[in-house]
Tab-separated table of C-alpha atoms in Angstrom:
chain	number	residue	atom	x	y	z
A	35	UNK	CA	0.000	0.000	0.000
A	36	UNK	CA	1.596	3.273	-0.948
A	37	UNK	CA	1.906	5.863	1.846
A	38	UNK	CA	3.539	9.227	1.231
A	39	UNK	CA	2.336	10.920	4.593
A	40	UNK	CA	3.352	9.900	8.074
A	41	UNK	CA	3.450	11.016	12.031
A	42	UNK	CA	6.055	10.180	14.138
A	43	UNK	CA	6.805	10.656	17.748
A	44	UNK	CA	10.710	10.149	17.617
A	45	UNK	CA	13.193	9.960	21.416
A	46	UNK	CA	16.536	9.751	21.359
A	47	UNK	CA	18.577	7.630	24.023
A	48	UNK	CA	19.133	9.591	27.785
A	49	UNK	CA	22.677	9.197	28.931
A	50	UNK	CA	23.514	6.772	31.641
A	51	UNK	CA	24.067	8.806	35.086
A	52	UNK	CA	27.777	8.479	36.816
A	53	UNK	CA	28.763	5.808	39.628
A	54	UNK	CA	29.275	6.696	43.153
A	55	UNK	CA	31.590	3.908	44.631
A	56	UNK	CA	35.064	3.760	46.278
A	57	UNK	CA	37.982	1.106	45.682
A	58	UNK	CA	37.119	-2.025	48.697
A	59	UNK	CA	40.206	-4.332	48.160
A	60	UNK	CA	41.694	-6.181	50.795
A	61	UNK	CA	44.863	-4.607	51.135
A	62	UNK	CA	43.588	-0.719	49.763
A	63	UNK	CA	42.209	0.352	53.039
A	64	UNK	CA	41.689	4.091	51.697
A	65	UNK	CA	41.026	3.205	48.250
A	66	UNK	CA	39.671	6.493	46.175
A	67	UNK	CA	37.171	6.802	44.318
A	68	UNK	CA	36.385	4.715	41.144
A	69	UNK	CA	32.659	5.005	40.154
A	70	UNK	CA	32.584	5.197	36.380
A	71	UNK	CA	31.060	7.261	33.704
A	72	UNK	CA	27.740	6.615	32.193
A	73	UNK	CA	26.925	5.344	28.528
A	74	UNK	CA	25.949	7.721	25.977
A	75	UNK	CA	22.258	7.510	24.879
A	76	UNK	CA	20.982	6.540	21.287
A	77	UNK	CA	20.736	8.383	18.313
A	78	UNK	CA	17.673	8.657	15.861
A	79	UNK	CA	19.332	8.610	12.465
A	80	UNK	CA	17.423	8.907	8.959
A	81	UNK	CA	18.825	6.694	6.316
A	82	UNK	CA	17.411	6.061	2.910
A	83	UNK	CA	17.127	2.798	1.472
A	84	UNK	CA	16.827	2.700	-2.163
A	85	UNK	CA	14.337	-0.270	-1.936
A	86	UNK	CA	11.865	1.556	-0.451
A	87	UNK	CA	8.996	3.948	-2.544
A	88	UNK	CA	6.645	4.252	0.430
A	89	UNK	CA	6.220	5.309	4.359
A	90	UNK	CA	3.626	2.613	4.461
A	91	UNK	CA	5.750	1.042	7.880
A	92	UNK	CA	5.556	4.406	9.365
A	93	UNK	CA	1.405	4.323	8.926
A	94	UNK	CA	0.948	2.090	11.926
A	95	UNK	CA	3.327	2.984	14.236
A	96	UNK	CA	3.916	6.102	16.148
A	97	UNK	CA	6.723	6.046	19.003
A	98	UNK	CA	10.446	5.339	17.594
A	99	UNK	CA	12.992	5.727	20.897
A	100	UNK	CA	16.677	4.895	20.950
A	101	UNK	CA	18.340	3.210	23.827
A	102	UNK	CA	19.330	5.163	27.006
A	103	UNK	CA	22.732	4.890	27.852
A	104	UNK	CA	23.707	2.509	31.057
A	105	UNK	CA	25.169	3.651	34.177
A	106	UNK	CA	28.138	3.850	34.788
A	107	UNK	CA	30.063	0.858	37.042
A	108	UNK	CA	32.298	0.493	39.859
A	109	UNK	CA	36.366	-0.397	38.996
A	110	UNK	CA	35.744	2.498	36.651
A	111	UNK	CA	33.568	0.705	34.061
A	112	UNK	CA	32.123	2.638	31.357
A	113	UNK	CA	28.141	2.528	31.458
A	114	UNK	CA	27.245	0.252	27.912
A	115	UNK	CA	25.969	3.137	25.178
A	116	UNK	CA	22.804	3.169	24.054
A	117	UNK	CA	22.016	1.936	20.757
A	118	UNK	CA	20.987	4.090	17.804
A	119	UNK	CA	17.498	3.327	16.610
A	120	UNK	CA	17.651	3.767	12.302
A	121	UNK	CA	14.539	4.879	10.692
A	122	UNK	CA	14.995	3.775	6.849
A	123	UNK	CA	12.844	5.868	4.145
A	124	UNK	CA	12.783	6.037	0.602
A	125	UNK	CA	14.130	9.258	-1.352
A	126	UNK	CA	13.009	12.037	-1.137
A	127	UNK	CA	11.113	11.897	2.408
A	128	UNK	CA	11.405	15.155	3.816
A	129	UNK	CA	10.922	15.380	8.159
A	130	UNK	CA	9.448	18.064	9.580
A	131	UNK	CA	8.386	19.299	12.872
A	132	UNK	CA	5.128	19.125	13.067
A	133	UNK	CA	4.025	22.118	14.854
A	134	UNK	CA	6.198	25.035	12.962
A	135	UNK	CA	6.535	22.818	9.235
A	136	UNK	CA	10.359	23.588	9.249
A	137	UNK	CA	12.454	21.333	7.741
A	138	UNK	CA	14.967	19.156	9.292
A	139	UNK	CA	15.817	16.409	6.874
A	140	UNK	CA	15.400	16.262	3.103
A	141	UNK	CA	16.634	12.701	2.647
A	142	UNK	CA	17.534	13.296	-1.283
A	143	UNK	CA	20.542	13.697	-3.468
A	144	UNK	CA	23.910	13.604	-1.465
A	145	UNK	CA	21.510	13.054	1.848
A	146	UNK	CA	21.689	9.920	2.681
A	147	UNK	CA	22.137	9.215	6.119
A	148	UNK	CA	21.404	12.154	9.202
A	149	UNK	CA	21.037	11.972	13.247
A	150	UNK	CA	18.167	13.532	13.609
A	151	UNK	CA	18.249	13.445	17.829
A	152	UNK	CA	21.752	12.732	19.756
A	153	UNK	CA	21.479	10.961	22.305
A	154	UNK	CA	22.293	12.515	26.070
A	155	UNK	CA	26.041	12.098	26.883
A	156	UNK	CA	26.951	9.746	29.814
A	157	UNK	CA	27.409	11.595	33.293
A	158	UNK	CA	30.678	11.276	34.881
A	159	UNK	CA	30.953	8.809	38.095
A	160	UNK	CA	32.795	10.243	41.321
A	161	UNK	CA	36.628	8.881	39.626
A	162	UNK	CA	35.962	12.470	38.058
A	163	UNK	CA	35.778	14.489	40.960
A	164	UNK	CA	38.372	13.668	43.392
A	165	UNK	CA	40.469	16.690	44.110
A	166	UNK	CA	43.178	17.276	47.183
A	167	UNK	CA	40.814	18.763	49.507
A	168	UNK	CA	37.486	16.347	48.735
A	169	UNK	CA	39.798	12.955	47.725
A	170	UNK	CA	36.056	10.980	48.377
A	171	UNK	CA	33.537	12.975	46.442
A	172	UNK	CA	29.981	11.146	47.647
A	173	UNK	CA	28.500	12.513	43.888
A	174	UNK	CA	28.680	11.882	40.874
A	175	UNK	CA	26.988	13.381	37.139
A	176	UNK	CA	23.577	12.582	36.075
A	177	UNK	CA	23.537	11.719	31.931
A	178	UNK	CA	22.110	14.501	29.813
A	179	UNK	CA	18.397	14.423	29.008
A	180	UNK	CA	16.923	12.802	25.974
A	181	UNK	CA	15.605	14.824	23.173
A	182	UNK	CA	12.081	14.012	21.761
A	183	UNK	CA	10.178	15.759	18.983
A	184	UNK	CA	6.781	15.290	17.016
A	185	UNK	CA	7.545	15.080	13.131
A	186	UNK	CA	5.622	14.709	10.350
A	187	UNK	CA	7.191	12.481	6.848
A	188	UNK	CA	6.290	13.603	3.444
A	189	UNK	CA	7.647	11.753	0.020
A	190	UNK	CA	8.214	14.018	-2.886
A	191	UNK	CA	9.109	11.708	-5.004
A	192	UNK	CA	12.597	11.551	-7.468
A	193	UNK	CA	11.686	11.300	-11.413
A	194	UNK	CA	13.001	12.194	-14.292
A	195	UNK	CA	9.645	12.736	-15.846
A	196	UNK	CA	5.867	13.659	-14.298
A	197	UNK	CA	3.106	12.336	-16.192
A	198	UNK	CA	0.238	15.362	-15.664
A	199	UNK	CA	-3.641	15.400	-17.251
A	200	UNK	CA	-7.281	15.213	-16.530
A	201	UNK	CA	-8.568	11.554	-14.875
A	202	UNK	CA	-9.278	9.071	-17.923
A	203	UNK	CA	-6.857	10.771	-20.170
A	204	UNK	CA	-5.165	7.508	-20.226
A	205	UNK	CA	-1.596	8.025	-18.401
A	206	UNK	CA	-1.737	4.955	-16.181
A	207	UNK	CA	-1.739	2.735	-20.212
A	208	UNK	CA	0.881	5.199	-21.492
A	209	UNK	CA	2.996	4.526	-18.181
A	210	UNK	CA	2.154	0.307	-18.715
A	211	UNK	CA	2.934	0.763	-22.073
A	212	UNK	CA	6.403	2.515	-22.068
A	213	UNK	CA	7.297	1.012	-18.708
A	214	UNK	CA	7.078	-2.466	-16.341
A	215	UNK	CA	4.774	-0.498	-13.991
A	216	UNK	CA	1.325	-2.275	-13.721
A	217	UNK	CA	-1.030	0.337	-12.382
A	218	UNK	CA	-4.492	-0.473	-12.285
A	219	UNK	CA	-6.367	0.571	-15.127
A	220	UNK	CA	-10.506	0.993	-16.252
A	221	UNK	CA	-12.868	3.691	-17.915
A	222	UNK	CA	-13.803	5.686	-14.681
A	223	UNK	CA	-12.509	9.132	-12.955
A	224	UNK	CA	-9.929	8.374	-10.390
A	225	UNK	CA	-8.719	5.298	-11.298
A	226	UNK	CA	-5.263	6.466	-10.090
A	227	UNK	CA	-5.307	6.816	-6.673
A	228	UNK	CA	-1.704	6.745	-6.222
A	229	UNK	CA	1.295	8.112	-7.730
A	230	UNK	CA	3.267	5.156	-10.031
A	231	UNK	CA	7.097	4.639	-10.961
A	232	UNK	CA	8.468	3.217	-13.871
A	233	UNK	CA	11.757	3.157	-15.955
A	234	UNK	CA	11.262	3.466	-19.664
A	235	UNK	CA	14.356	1.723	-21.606
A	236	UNK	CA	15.460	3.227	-24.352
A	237	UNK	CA	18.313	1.119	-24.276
A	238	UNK	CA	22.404	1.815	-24.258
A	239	UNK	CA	21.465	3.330	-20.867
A	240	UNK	CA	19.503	5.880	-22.362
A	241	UNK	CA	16.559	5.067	-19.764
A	242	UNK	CA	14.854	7.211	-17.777
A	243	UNK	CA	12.110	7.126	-14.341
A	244	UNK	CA	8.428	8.445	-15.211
A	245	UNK	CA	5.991	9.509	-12.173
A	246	UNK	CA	2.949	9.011	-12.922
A	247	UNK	CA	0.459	11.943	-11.062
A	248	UNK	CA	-3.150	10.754	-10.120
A	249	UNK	CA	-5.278	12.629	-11.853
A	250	UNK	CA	-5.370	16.287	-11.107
A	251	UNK	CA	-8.464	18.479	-11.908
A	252	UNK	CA	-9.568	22.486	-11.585
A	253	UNK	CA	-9.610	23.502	-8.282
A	254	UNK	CA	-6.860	21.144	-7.552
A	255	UNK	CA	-3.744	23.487	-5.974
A	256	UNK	CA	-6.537	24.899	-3.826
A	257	UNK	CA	-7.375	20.998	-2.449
A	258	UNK	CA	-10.779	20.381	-4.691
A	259	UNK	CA	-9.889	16.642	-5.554
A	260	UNK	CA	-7.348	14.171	-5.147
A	261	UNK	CA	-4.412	16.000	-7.029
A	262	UNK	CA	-3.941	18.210	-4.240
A	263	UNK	CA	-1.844	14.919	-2.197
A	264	UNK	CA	0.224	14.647	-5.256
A	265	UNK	CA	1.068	17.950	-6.635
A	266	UNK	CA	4.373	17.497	-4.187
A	267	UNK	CA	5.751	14.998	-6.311
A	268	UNK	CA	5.925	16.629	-9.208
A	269	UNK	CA	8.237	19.174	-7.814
A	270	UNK	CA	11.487	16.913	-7.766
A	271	UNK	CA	10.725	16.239	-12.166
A	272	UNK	CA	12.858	17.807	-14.629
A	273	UNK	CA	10.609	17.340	-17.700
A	274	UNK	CA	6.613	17.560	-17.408
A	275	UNK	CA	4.848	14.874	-20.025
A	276	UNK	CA	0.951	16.446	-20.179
A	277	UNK	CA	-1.650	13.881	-21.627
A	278	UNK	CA	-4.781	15.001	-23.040
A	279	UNK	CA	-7.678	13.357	-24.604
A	280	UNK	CA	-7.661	13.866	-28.200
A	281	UNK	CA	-10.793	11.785	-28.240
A	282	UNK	CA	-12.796	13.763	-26.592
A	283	UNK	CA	-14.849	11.063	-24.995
A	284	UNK	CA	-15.879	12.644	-21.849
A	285	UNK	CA	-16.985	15.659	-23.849
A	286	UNK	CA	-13.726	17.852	-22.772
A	287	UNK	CA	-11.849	20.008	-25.355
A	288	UNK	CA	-7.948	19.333	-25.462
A	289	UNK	CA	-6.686	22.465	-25.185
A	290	UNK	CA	-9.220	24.073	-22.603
A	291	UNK	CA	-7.618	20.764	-20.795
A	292	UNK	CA	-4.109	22.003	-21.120
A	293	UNK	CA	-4.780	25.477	-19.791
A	294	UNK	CA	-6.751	24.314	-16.948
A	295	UNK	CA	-3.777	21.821	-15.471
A	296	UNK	CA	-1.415	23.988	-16.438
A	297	UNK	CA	-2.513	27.056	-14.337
A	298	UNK	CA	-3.258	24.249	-11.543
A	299	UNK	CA	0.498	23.644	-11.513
A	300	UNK	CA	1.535	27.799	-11.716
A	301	UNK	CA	-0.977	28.119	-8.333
A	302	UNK	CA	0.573	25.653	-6.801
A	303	UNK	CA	4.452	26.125	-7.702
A	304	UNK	CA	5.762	29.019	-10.060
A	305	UNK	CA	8.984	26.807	-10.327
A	306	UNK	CA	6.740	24.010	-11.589
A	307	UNK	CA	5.356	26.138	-14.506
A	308	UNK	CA	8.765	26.876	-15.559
A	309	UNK	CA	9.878	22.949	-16.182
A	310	UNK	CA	9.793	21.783	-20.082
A	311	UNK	CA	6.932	20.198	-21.142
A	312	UNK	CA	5.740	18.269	-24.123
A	313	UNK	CA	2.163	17.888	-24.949
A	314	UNK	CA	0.864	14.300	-26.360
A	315	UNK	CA	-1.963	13.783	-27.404
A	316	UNK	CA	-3.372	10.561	-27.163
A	317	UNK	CA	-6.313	8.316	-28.321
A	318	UNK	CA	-5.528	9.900	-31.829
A	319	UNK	CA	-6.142	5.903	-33.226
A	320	UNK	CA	-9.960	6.393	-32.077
A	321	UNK	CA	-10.389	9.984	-32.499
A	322	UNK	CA	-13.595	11.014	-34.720
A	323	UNK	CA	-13.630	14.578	-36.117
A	324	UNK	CA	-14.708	16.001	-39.473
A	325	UNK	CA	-13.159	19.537	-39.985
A	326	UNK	CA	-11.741	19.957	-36.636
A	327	UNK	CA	-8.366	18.374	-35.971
A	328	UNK	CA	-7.671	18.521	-32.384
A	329	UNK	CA	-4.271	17.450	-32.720
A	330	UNK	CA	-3.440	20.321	-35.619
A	331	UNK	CA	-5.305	22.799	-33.148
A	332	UNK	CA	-2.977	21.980	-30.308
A	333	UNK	CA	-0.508	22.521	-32.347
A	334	UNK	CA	-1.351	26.237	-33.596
A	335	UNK	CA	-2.438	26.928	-29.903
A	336	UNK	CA	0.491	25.437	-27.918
A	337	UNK	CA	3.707	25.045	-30.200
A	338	UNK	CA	4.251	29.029	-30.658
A	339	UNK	CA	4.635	28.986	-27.130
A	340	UNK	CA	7.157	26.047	-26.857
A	341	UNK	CA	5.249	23.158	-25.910
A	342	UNK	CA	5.791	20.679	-29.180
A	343	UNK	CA	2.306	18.251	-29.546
A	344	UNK	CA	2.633	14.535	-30.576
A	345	UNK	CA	-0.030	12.583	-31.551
A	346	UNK	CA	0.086	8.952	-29.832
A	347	UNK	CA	-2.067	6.049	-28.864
A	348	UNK	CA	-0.727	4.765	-25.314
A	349	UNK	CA	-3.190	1.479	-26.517
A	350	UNK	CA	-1.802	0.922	-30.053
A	351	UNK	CA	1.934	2.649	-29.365
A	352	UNK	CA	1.116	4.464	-32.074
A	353	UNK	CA	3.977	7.763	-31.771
A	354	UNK	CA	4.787	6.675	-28.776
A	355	UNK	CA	8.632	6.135	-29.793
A	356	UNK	CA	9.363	9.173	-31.050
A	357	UNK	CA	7.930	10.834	-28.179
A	358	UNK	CA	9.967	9.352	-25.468
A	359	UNK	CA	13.168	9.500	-27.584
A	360	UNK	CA	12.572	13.068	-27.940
A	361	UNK	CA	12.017	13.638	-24.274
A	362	UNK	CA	15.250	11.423	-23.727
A	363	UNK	CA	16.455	14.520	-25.817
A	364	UNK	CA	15.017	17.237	-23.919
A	365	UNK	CA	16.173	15.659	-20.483
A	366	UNK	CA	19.766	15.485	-21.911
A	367	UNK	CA	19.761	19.287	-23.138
A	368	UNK	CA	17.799	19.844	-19.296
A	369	UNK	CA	20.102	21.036	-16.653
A	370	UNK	CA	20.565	18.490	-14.173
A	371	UNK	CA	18.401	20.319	-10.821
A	372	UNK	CA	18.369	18.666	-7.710
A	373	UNK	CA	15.644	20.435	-5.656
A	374	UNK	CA	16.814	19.960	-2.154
A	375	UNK	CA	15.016	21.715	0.650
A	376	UNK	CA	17.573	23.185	3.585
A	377	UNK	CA	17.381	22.690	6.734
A	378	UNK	CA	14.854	25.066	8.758
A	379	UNK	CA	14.725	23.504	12.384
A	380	UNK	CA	17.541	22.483	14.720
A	381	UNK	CA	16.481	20.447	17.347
A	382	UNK	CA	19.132	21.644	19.646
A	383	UNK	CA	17.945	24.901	19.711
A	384	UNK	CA	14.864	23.497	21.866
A	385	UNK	CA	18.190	23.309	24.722
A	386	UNK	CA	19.867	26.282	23.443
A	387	UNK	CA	16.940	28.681	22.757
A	388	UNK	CA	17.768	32.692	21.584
A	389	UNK	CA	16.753	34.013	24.478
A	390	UNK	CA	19.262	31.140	26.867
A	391	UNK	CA	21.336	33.177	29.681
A	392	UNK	CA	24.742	33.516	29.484
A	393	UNK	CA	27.525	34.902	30.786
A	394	UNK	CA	30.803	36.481	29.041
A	395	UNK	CA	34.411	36.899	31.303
A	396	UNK	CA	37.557	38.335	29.836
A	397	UNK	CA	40.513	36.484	31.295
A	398	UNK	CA	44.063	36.780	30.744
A	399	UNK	CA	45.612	33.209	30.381
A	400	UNK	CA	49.107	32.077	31.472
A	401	UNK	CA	50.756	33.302	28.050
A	402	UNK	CA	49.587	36.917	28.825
A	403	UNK	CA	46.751	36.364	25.645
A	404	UNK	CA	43.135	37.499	26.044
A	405	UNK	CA	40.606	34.538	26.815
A	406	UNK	CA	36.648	35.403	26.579
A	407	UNK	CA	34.530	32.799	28.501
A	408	UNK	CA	30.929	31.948	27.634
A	409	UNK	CA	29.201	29.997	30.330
A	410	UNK	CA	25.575	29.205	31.037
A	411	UNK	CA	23.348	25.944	31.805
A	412	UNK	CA	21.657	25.459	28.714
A	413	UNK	CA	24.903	26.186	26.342
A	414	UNK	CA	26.751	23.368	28.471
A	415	UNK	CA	23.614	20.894	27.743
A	416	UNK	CA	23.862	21.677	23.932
A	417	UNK	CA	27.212	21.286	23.733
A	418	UNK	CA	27.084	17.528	25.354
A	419	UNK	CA	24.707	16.961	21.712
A	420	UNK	CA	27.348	18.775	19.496
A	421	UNK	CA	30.109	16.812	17.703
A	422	UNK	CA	32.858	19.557	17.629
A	423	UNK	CA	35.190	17.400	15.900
A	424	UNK	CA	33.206	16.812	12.944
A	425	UNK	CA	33.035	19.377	9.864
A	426	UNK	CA	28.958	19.274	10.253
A	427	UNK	CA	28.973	19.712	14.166
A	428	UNK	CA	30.948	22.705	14.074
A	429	UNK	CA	29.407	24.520	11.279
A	430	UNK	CA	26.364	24.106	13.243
A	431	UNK	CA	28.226	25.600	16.628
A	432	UNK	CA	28.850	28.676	14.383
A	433	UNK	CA	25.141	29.345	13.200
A	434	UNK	CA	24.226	28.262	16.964
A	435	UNK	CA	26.585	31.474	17.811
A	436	UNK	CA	25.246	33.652	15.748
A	437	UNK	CA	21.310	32.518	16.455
A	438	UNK	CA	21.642	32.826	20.096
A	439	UNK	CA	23.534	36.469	19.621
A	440	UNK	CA	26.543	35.170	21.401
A	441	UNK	CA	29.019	36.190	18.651
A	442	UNK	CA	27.520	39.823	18.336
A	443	UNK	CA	28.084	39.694	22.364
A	444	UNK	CA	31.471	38.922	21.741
A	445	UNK	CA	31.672	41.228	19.227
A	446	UNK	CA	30.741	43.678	21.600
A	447	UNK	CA	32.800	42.728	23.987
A	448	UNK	CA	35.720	43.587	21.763
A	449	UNK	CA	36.994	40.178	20.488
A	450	UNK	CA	38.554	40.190	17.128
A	451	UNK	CA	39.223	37.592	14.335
A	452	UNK	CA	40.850	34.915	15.566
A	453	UNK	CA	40.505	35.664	19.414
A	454	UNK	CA	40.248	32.302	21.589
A	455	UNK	CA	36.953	31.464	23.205
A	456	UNK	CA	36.470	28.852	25.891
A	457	UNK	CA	33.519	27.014	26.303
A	458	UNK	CA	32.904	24.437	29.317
A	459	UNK	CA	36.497	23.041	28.443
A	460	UNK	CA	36.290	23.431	24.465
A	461	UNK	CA	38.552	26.072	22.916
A	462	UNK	CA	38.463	27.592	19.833
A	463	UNK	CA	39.193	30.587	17.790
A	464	UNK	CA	36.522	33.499	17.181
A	465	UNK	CA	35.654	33.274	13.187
A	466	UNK	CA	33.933	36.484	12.625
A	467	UNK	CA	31.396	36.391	10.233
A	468	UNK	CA	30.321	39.733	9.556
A	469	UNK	CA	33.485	40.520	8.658
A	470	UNK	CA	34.305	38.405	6.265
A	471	UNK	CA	31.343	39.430	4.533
């Protein structure tokens, strides 16, 4: 069953708390301290797995929770981490959180694997805390807090080609026709209820992936219809193939067709009105007319304004060839446009909020240099989710700076480029943004 809407309740892992226990061998009558620290919680990661064209699995199910970390052990044993919980989706899902709609995955072109929620990092046991005037501490950390969010899923699907026209204009036999999809197929509106996939080979790898668009209708961009759950789809498609009824059957005229779907698309996506399209124009094998050619007057109506008209029969094949080598054509002279959606929500600015207190000292280290410090509760929790080390973590630091107004504090506070900051043990030079605009 084909799903392309979902609601999740996702949790990462909490991090085990620290051990409180002291050293009890035989011969160690003051043994010190040796609790150890705890494990660090699960991550939820998104992965996409190429097998998969639907979020059918995530239909029935709601809560998705990684492991919380264990606590930590005497002899110094590290707590067992918790393990990562991997939510697999096809390409092009797109998470969101569900009560603001911002982004925070688009699972599509170079995407293919992101933590979504880090897991809480392990508190430290009492080993930690010994110093030479408390050489027993009786405490030790509690692991950081799991993070937890409401998303929603959506699947735009990833196509070469979107197959667009009124119900019964016969895409779903064009796409059986040109392809190995087997979508169900009779002589009613709405026969489509889902969007299909299929790969027409034109052989020497020449091929190409067709999405086929349940029937949209007027009124559709503003939700009369079924179109309005597909229209998404058709955003990630180079080349647009619209299908009209040349036959006439259901007593609509062709090119009053074309302008009605077409300014459906512009009201729903300007971008989408823009893409190359081909018009065909199909039951042409059945078509009765007298004087008026509805294939010539698409022609003289549509092709002075770029859109070139073949005449096909998806039943017969009939034109067919030359149509989709011609659209192999158009793809290949089509600049290659991934549409990839950036991300909009962080979740660890639900710790680190823009309005999160702070504080800012100006030391003077042991070389004589200038040292600001930046302390507060919530900055110390969101940097226990942050991977420094990584190229990804620490861009994110940097916007994390800027969002919270920490480096226009700094700024303020009369650091320059390249001035060391110090952060709950993390140290790191000052990259000023503004000016290297």
């Amino acid at each position: 069953m084909f799903a392309d809407y979902a609601r999740i309740h996702i949790r990462s892992g909490k991090g085990g708390d620290g051990h409180v226990s002291f050293r009890r061998e035989k011969y160690v009558p003051a043994g010190g301290p040796d609790g150890g620290d705890g494990g660090r919680g699960g991550d939820v990661i998104l992965e996409v797995d190429t097998s998969m064209n639907t979020l059918f699995i995530y239909k029935h199910r709601y809560h998705f929770r990684a492991e919380n970390g264990e606590e930590g052990g005497k002899k110094r044993c590290h707590g067992k981490n918790g393990a990562d919980i991997v939510l697999k989706v096809p390409e092009g899902t797109i998470l969101r959180e569900e009560h603001s709609k911002k982004i925070i995955a688009d699972m599509s072109g170079d995407n293919r694997r992101q933590v979504i929620l880090h897991g809480g990092k392990g508190g430290r046991g009492n080993m930690n805390f010994a110093t030479p005037t408390n050489q027993a501490p009786q405490y030790a950390e509690a692991g950081k807090p799991a993070m937890e969010l409401d998303c929603t899923m959506e699947l735009k699907l990833v196509a070469d080609v979107g197959l667009v026209g009124f119900p019964n204009a016969g895409k779903s036999t064009f796409l059986k026709r040109v392809t190995h999809a087997d979508p169900k197929i009779a002589d009613y509106p709405f026969t489509t209820i889902n969007p299909n996939l299929g790969v027409v080979d034109l052989g020497d790898g020449k091929g190409f992936v067709v999405a086929d668009m349940p029937g949209l209708i007027e009124g559709a961009s503003e939700g009369v219809g079924l179109g309005i759950r597909f229209l998404r789809h058709i955003e990630r498609t180079r080349v647009l193939i619209h299908l009209v009824d040349a036959a006439s059957f259901d007593g609509r005229d062709p090119v009053d067709d074309v302008y009605k779907i077409n300014t459906e698309l512009a009201r729903y996506s300007a971008d989408i009105a823009k893409k190359p399209m081909v018009i065909a124009a199909n039951k042409t094998d059945v078509a009765q007319y007298a004087d008026d050619d509805p294939v010539e007057r698409l022609r003289k109506e549509f092709e002075p304004l770029g859109f070139k008209v073949y005449p096909i029969s998806a039943v017969s094949g009939e034109g067919v060839k030359e149509l989709l080598y011609d659209v192999r054509k158009l793809l290949d002279t089509t600049a290659p446009e991934t549409v990839y959606y950036e991300q909009e929500f962080f979740p660890e600015d639900m710790i680190a909020s823009a309005d999160l207190p702070y504080t800012i000292e100006v030391e003077t280290d042991h070389f004589g240099d200038t040292v600001y410090v930046v302390e507060g509760p919530k900055i110390e929790q969101m940097l226990s989710y942050t991977n420094l080390d990584s190229e990804k973590g620490f861009r994110y630091f940097q916007q994390f700076l800027k969002r919270s107004g920490i480096s226009e504090a700094l700024r303020k506070e009369g650091i320059g480029e390249g001035g060391t900051v110090r952060m709950y043990g993390h140290v790191f030079e000052f990259y000023d943004e503004e000016a290297g605009e």
